[in-house]
């Protein structure tokens, strides 16, 4: 039975599904712009060692706080240098690696834990549901940044701990969404059919029900991706995330704070990098929601 | 209605217990010696360690420690700060008005600007106004507010020199028996210039803190309005010749407000997170800055107490929103 469902899907279905998705996605001009900008940022992050003009940690002692477009014996500082003479453009390019990596990791961690908990709660119900969802409620009772801050304070500041802390505070959203989707799917005929055909709990949960709950999870995943970048930068800004001299955007801003009235560029560019990245992801998220949510499709 | 309220309150009890467990547990469960964490001292001699462990109650079974924690909590005792040696609860309530004042002003800005923008954008769907405001809202929603605050400081405090960089009021004003709400105190003191000074200190932090809630409320109001405007009863009201202003203002807006009020309630937790960043940037002497300072000073009793109090406040506000929700929407009340 299980093999039949697999082979009965006509060869073009996946492609047709994608074509339908793309049709609705490209309707949204903002979403396409977001996708392009995000792709450029991702490319820049991957190619950072190749395209960045300087090493991100090299300090040019004769070019401290050089203004943007400074051209001297060391070369061109397109975005100027910071208080210890490091090239800001190079640091931003390397910083993109940290931000994107953390965003991806936080979403993967929060998504996998949240989906499993949500599936268990929705599928089994009863006391399993009560216990899991109560714990999620407790996590949601705390403001996310505050809870992440406290976790990091105890675990010790650093990029990895910041990532774990943020994943912990994000996963209840995934658990709730999955549970709600499972509850609405689990009494449908196709689930019953699979059950009658002898599928076990694991198969029913992960292969029969889960694929039909993906749309809201993808949208929430994009939202969490951009929020994670913001929160990691916020932790870095508060001195609890990546530690200097890591070229993480939030940490760069925190180091630049004392120069805000003297050197606008050390503050402006890292923040702009965060804003543009987060905005691009959020634009894509809006497009994804429109393309994946059948309720909104008709309107 | 009474059953609805009681039911909501009873449902909170497990969460309430959970919150106390998290606040109680975080120094004990996570790696590291809780005595060292709580004492904030390094290089303790074994005698001093044992003495502290006894004094802080760490030599007793965990359940006893927890019951003791709850007992003290019920008596309004959250322990003493390691830095100031004053009761944590007293410190919390001394700083809370500052955060409340900032939060209320930010929320006021967000609602007063966000709701009309959302309504107008929905009515003029697809117009340049709709596109411009919703584009701006998405930028606001994506804004790293700690950077936004720094930019505003560069512009308004640095270049234009219109507003002060930090604090709540100019040092020349002092209110000995103040309530802690600076705007109110300045107004009541009758000193000339006091109110202007307090307002000029408040405006930038309030704008920064309002940014994300404003964006969320505008977007949410727009989509709620769009949904309601498509309903049959709105078409009926239009068909029977009711003036558009009345259709939108009475029929549509009242129903669109239900999801918007929920959103506003949910923003309170976000506001607290935003207050941590905003207060740090503007040196605003409130709960958010106090929490950050306590964390960096490793003042764990303060962190524990603050965490608990903030969660309780967020929970309480959410309860009020739930009850309000039932008040406006009878369908929920009578389920």
PDB file of C-alpha atoms in Angstrom, chain B residues 6-174:
ATOM      1  CA  UNK B   6     -13.054  31.954  36.799  1.00  0.00           C
ATOM      2  CA  UNK B   7     -12.283  29.370  34.123  1.00  0.00           C
ATOM      3  CA  UNK B   8      -9.648  31.631  32.588  1.00  0.00           C
ATOM      4  CA  UNK B   9      -8.035  32.231  35.976  1.00  0.00           C
ATOM      5  CA  UNK B  10      -8.017  28.532  36.920  1.00  0.00           C
ATOM      6  CA  UNK B  11      -6.425  27.679  33.563  1.00  0.00           C
ATOM      7  CA  UNK B  12      -3.520  29.972  34.463  1.00  0.00           C
ATOM      8  CA  UNK B  13      -2.549  28.115  37.631  1.00  0.00           C
ATOM      9  CA  UNK B  14      -0.361  25.454  35.948  1.00  0.00           C
ATOM     10  CA  UNK B  15       1.408  28.160  33.928  1.00  0.00           C
ATOM     11  CA  UNK B  16       1.888  30.178  37.098  1.00  0.00           C
ATOM     12  CA  UNK B  17       3.498  27.198  38.827  1.00  0.00           C
ATOM     13  CA  UNK B  18       5.645  26.613  35.752  1.00  0.00           C
ATOM     14  CA  UNK B  19       6.859  30.206  35.774  1.00  0.00           C
ATOM     15  CA  UNK B  20       7.927  29.935  39.415  1.00  0.00           C
ATOM     16  CA  UNK B  21       9.726  26.657  38.605  1.00  0.00           C
ATOM     17  CA  UNK B  22      11.644  28.290  35.731  1.00  0.00           C
ATOM     18  CA  UNK B  23      12.638  31.296  37.853  1.00  0.00           C
ATOM     19  CA  UNK B  24      13.544  29.039  40.775  1.00  0.00           C
ATOM     20  CA  UNK B  25      15.282  26.440  38.658  1.00  0.00           C
ATOM     21  CA  UNK B  26      17.481  28.378  36.300  1.00  0.00           C
ATOM     22  CA  UNK B  27      20.320  28.868  38.782  1.00  0.00           C
ATOM     23  CA  UNK B  28      20.005  25.332  40.101  1.00  0.00           C
ATOM     24  CA  UNK B  29      19.419  23.131  37.061  1.00  0.00           C
ATOM     25  CA  UNK B  30      21.821  24.655  34.586  1.00  0.00           C
ATOM     26  CA  UNK B  31      25.523  23.815  34.735  1.00  0.00           C
ATOM     27  CA  UNK B  32      27.645  25.623  37.292  1.00  0.00           C
ATOM     28  CA  UNK B  33      27.707  25.778  41.057  1.00  0.00           C
ATOM     29  CA  UNK B  34      24.553  27.576  42.250  1.00  0.00           C
ATOM     30  CA  UNK B  35      26.322  28.796  45.379  1.00  0.00           C
ATOM     31  CA  UNK B  36      28.987  30.496  43.276  1.00  0.00           C
ATOM     32  CA  UNK B  37      26.332  31.852  40.913  1.00  0.00           C
ATOM     33  CA  UNK B  38      24.146  33.215  43.680  1.00  0.00           C
ATOM     34  CA  UNK B  39      27.010  34.551  45.768  1.00  0.00           C
ATOM     35  CA  UNK B  40      28.746  36.110  42.801  1.00  0.00           C
ATOM     36  CA  UNK B  41      32.115  35.576  44.491  1.00  0.00           C
ATOM     37  CA  UNK B  42      35.127  33.753  43.154  1.00  0.00           C
ATOM     38  CA  UNK B  43      37.784  31.741  44.947  1.00  0.00           C
ATOM     39  CA  UNK B  44      35.673  30.847  47.984  1.00  0.00           C
ATOM     40  CA  UNK B  45      37.257  28.884  50.813  1.00  0.00           C
ATOM     41  CA  UNK B  46      35.437  25.605  51.572  1.00  0.00           C
ATOM     42  CA  UNK B  47      34.194  26.994  54.918  1.00  0.00           C
ATOM     43  CA  UNK B  48      32.817  30.115  53.324  1.00  0.00           C
ATOM     44  CA  UNK B  49      31.246  27.955  50.603  1.00  0.00           C
ATOM     45  CA  UNK B  50      29.486  25.762  53.168  1.00  0.00           C
ATOM     46  CA  UNK B  51      28.388  28.809  55.143  1.00  0.00           C
ATOM     47  CA  UNK B  52      26.929  30.427  52.036  1.00  0.00           C
ATOM     48  CA  UNK B  53      25.288  27.183  50.936  1.00  0.00           C
ATOM     49  CA  UNK B  54      23.618  26.984  54.327  1.00  0.00           C
ATOM     50  CA  UNK B  55      22.672  30.641  54.336  1.00  0.00           C
ATOM     51  CA  UNK B  56      21.126  30.406  50.864  1.00  0.00           C
ATOM     52  CA  UNK B  57      19.521  27.062  51.690  1.00  0.00           C
ATOM     53  CA  UNK B  58      21.338  25.043  49.012  1.00  0.00           C
ATOM     54  CA  UNK B  59      22.218  22.287  51.490  1.00  0.00           C
ATOM     55  CA  UNK B  60      18.580  21.270  51.766  1.00  0.00           C
ATOM     56  CA  UNK B  61      16.568  18.989  49.417  1.00  0.00           C
ATOM     57  CA  UNK B  62      15.389  20.663  46.216  1.00  0.00           C
ATOM     58  CA  UNK B  63      11.657  20.358  46.974  1.00  0.00           C
ATOM     59  CA  UNK B  64      12.187  21.986  50.365  1.00  0.00           C
ATOM     60  CA  UNK B  65      14.077  24.824  48.707  1.00  0.00           C
ATOM     61  CA  UNK B  66      11.253  25.265  46.217  1.00  0.00           C
ATOM     62  CA  UNK B  67       8.528  25.311  48.886  1.00  0.00           C
ATOM     63  CA  UNK B  68      10.587  27.813  50.830  1.00  0.00           C
ATOM     64  CA  UNK B  69      10.928  29.936  47.678  1.00  0.00           C
ATOM     65  CA  UNK B  70       7.149  29.869  47.188  1.00  0.00           C
ATOM     66  CA  UNK B  71       6.564  30.628  50.886  1.00  0.00           C
ATOM     67  CA  UNK B  72       8.853  33.652  50.687  1.00  0.00           C
ATOM     68  CA  UNK B  73       7.235  34.673  47.417  1.00  0.00           C
ATOM     69  CA  UNK B  74       3.786  34.561  48.996  1.00  0.00           C
ATOM     70  CA  UNK B  75       5.121  36.946  51.634  1.00  0.00           C
ATOM     71  CA  UNK B  76       6.434  39.300  48.978  1.00  0.00           C
ATOM     72  CA  UNK B  77      10.070  38.392  49.562  1.00  0.00           C
ATOM     73  CA  UNK B  78      12.208  37.768  46.488  1.00  0.00           C
ATOM     74  CA  UNK B  79      15.538  37.887  48.306  1.00  0.00           C
ATOM     75  CA  UNK B  80      18.143  40.655  48.407  1.00  0.00           C
ATOM     76  CA  UNK B  81      20.246  42.016  45.576  1.00  0.00           C
ATOM     77  CA  UNK B  82      23.901  40.953  45.761  1.00  0.00           C
ATOM     78  CA  UNK B  83      25.020  44.392  44.649  1.00  0.00           C
ATOM     79  CA  UNK B  84      22.881  46.822  46.640  1.00  0.00           C
ATOM     80  CA  UNK B  85      21.856  44.396  49.416  1.00  0.00           C
ATOM     81  CA  UNK B  86      18.331  45.780  49.228  1.00  0.00           C
ATOM     82  CA  UNK B  87      15.184  43.674  48.708  1.00  0.00           C
ATOM     83  CA  UNK B  88      14.763  42.769  45.028  1.00  0.00           C
ATOM     84  CA  UNK B  89      11.040  43.457  45.050  1.00  0.00           C
ATOM     85  CA  UNK B  90      11.590  47.001  46.352  1.00  0.00           C
ATOM     86  CA  UNK B  91      14.127  47.692  43.605  1.00  0.00           C
ATOM     87  CA  UNK B  92      11.742  46.294  41.022  1.00  0.00           C
ATOM     88  CA  UNK B  93       8.872  48.518  42.084  1.00  0.00           C
ATOM     89  CA  UNK B  94      11.117  51.575  42.334  1.00  0.00           C
ATOM     90  CA  UNK B  95      12.097  51.156  38.660  1.00  0.00           C
ATOM     91  CA  UNK B  96       8.835  49.802  37.308  1.00  0.00           C
ATOM     92  CA  UNK B  97       7.084  53.191  36.848  1.00  0.00           C
ATOM     93  CA  UNK B  98       9.827  54.262  34.420  1.00  0.00           C
ATOM     94  CA  UNK B  99       9.234  51.208  32.232  1.00  0.00           C
ATOM     95  CA  UNK B 100       5.472  51.496  32.564  1.00  0.00           C
ATOM     96  CA  UNK B 101       5.534  55.147  31.522  1.00  0.00           C
ATOM     97  CA  UNK B 102       7.724  54.366  28.507  1.00  0.00           C
ATOM     98  CA  UNK B 103       5.655  51.315  27.556  1.00  0.00           C
ATOM     99  CA  UNK B 104       2.300  53.067  27.846  1.00  0.00           C
ATOM    100  CA  UNK B 105       3.501  56.015  25.754  1.00  0.00           C
ATOM    101  CA  UNK B 106       4.925  53.659  23.114  1.00  0.00           C
ATOM    102  CA  UNK B 107       1.707  51.631  23.015  1.00  0.00           C
ATOM    103  CA  UNK B 108      -0.319  54.828  22.783  1.00  0.00           C
ATOM    104  CA  UNK B 109       1.738  55.987  19.783  1.00  0.00           C
ATOM    105  CA  UNK B 110       1.487  52.569  18.155  1.00  0.00           C
ATOM    106  CA  UNK B 111      -2.307  52.328  18.486  1.00  0.00           C
ATOM    107  CA  UNK B 112      -3.118  55.946  17.707  1.00  0.00           C
ATOM    108  CA  UNK B 113      -1.035  55.883  14.525  1.00  0.00           C
ATOM    109  CA  UNK B 114      -1.268  52.209  13.593  1.00  0.00           C
ATOM    110  CA  UNK B 115      -5.047  51.657  13.670  1.00  0.00           C
ATOM    111  CA  UNK B 116      -6.034  54.614  11.431  1.00  0.00           C
ATOM    112  CA  UNK B 117      -3.265  53.726   8.967  1.00  0.00           C
ATOM    113  CA  UNK B 118      -4.465  50.137   8.816  1.00  0.00           C
ATOM    114  CA  UNK B 119      -8.097  51.182   8.318  1.00  0.00           C
ATOM    115  CA  UNK B 120      -7.252  53.704   5.595  1.00  0.00           C
ATOM    116  CA  UNK B 121      -4.941  51.258   3.811  1.00  0.00           C
ATOM    117  CA  UNK B 122      -7.723  48.652   3.783  1.00  0.00           C
ATOM    118  CA  UNK B 123     -10.330  51.092   2.445  1.00  0.00           C
ATOM    119  CA  UNK B 124      -7.970  52.341  -0.253  1.00  0.00           C
ATOM    120  CA  UNK B 125      -6.615  48.906  -1.049  1.00  0.00           C
ATOM    121  CA  UNK B 126      -4.002  48.943  -3.812  1.00  0.00           C
ATOM    122  CA  UNK B 127      -3.645  52.735  -3.780  1.00  0.00           C
ATOM    123  CA  UNK B 128      -0.294  54.468  -3.395  1.00  0.00           C
ATOM    124  CA  UNK B 129      -1.207  55.159   0.243  1.00  0.00           C
ATOM    125  CA  UNK B 130      -1.747  51.443   0.869  1.00  0.00           C
ATOM    126  CA  UNK B 131       1.506  50.483  -0.837  1.00  0.00           C
ATOM    127  CA  UNK B 132       3.582  53.218   0.803  1.00  0.00           C
ATOM    128  CA  UNK B 133       2.308  52.620   4.340  1.00  0.00           C
ATOM    129  CA  UNK B 134       2.461  48.839   4.128  1.00  0.00           C
ATOM    130  CA  UNK B 135       5.973  49.047   2.648  1.00  0.00           C
ATOM    131  CA  UNK B 136       7.015  51.313   5.498  1.00  0.00           C
ATOM    132  CA  UNK B 137       5.328  48.981   7.986  1.00  0.00           C
ATOM    133  CA  UNK B 138       7.362  46.051   6.707  1.00  0.00           C
ATOM    134  CA  UNK B 139      10.550  48.095   7.062  1.00  0.00           C
ATOM    135  CA  UNK B 140       9.498  49.009  10.616  1.00  0.00           C
ATOM    136  CA  UNK B 141       8.742  45.385  11.383  1.00  0.00           C
ATOM    137  CA  UNK B 142      12.208  44.361  10.142  1.00  0.00           C
ATOM    138  CA  UNK B 143      13.976  47.136  12.054  1.00  0.00           C
ATOM    139  CA  UNK B 144      16.778  46.270  14.475  1.00  0.00           C
ATOM    140  CA  UNK B 145      15.479  48.761  17.053  1.00  0.00           C
ATOM    141  CA  UNK B 146      18.834  49.105  18.832  1.00  0.00           C
ATOM    142  CA  UNK B 147      20.260  50.482  15.580  1.00  0.00           C
ATOM    143  CA  UNK B 148      17.180  52.626  14.908  1.00  0.00           C
ATOM    144  CA  UNK B 149      17.653  54.192  18.355  1.00  0.00           C
ATOM    145  CA  UNK B 150      21.297  54.984  17.614  1.00  0.00           C
ATOM    146  CA  UNK B 151      20.346  56.580  14.271  1.00  0.00           C
ATOM    147  CA  UNK B 152      17.743  58.782  15.964  1.00  0.00           C
ATOM    148  CA  UNK B 153      20.319  59.807  18.564  1.00  0.00           C
ATOM    149  CA  UNK B 154      22.777  60.758  15.787  1.00  0.00           C
ATOM    150  CA  UNK B 155      20.116  62.841  14.022  1.00  0.00           C
ATOM    151  CA  UNK B 156      18.099  64.461  16.836  1.00  0.00           C
ATOM    152  CA  UNK B 157      20.663  64.625  19.628  1.00  0.00           C
ATOM    153  CA  UNK B 158      23.856  64.910  17.609  1.00  0.00           C
ATOM    154  CA  UNK B 159      23.151  66.920  14.482  1.00  0.00           C
ATOM    155  CA  UNK B 160      19.962  68.833  15.336  1.00  0.00           C
ATOM    156  CA  UNK B 161      20.547  68.911  19.115  1.00  0.00           C
ATOM    157  CA  UNK B 162      16.792  68.860  19.787  1.00  0.00           C
ATOM    158  CA  UNK B 163      16.667  66.087  22.346  1.00  0.00           C
ATOM    159  CA  UNK B 164      18.916  64.926  25.183  1.00  0.00           C
ATOM    160  CA  UNK B 165      20.876  61.690  24.728  1.00  0.00           C
ATOM    161  CA  UNK B 166      19.832  59.845  27.875  1.00  0.00           C
ATOM    162  CA  UNK B 167      17.968  59.879  31.173  1.00  0.00           C
ATOM    163  CA  UNK B 168      14.395  60.828  32.084  1.00  0.00           C
ATOM    164  CA  UNK B 169      14.564  64.520  32.973  1.00  0.00           C
ATOM    165  CA  UNK B 170      17.103  67.321  33.226  1.00  0.00           C
ATOM    166  CA  UNK B 171      19.166  67.227  36.440  1.00  0.00           C
ATOM    167  CA  UNK B 172      17.858  70.642  37.513  1.00  0.00           C
ATOM    168  CA  UNK B 173      14.465  69.148  38.340  1.00  0.00           C
ATOM    169  CA  UNK B 174      13.917  66.960  41.355  1.00  0.00           C
TER     170      UNK B 174
END
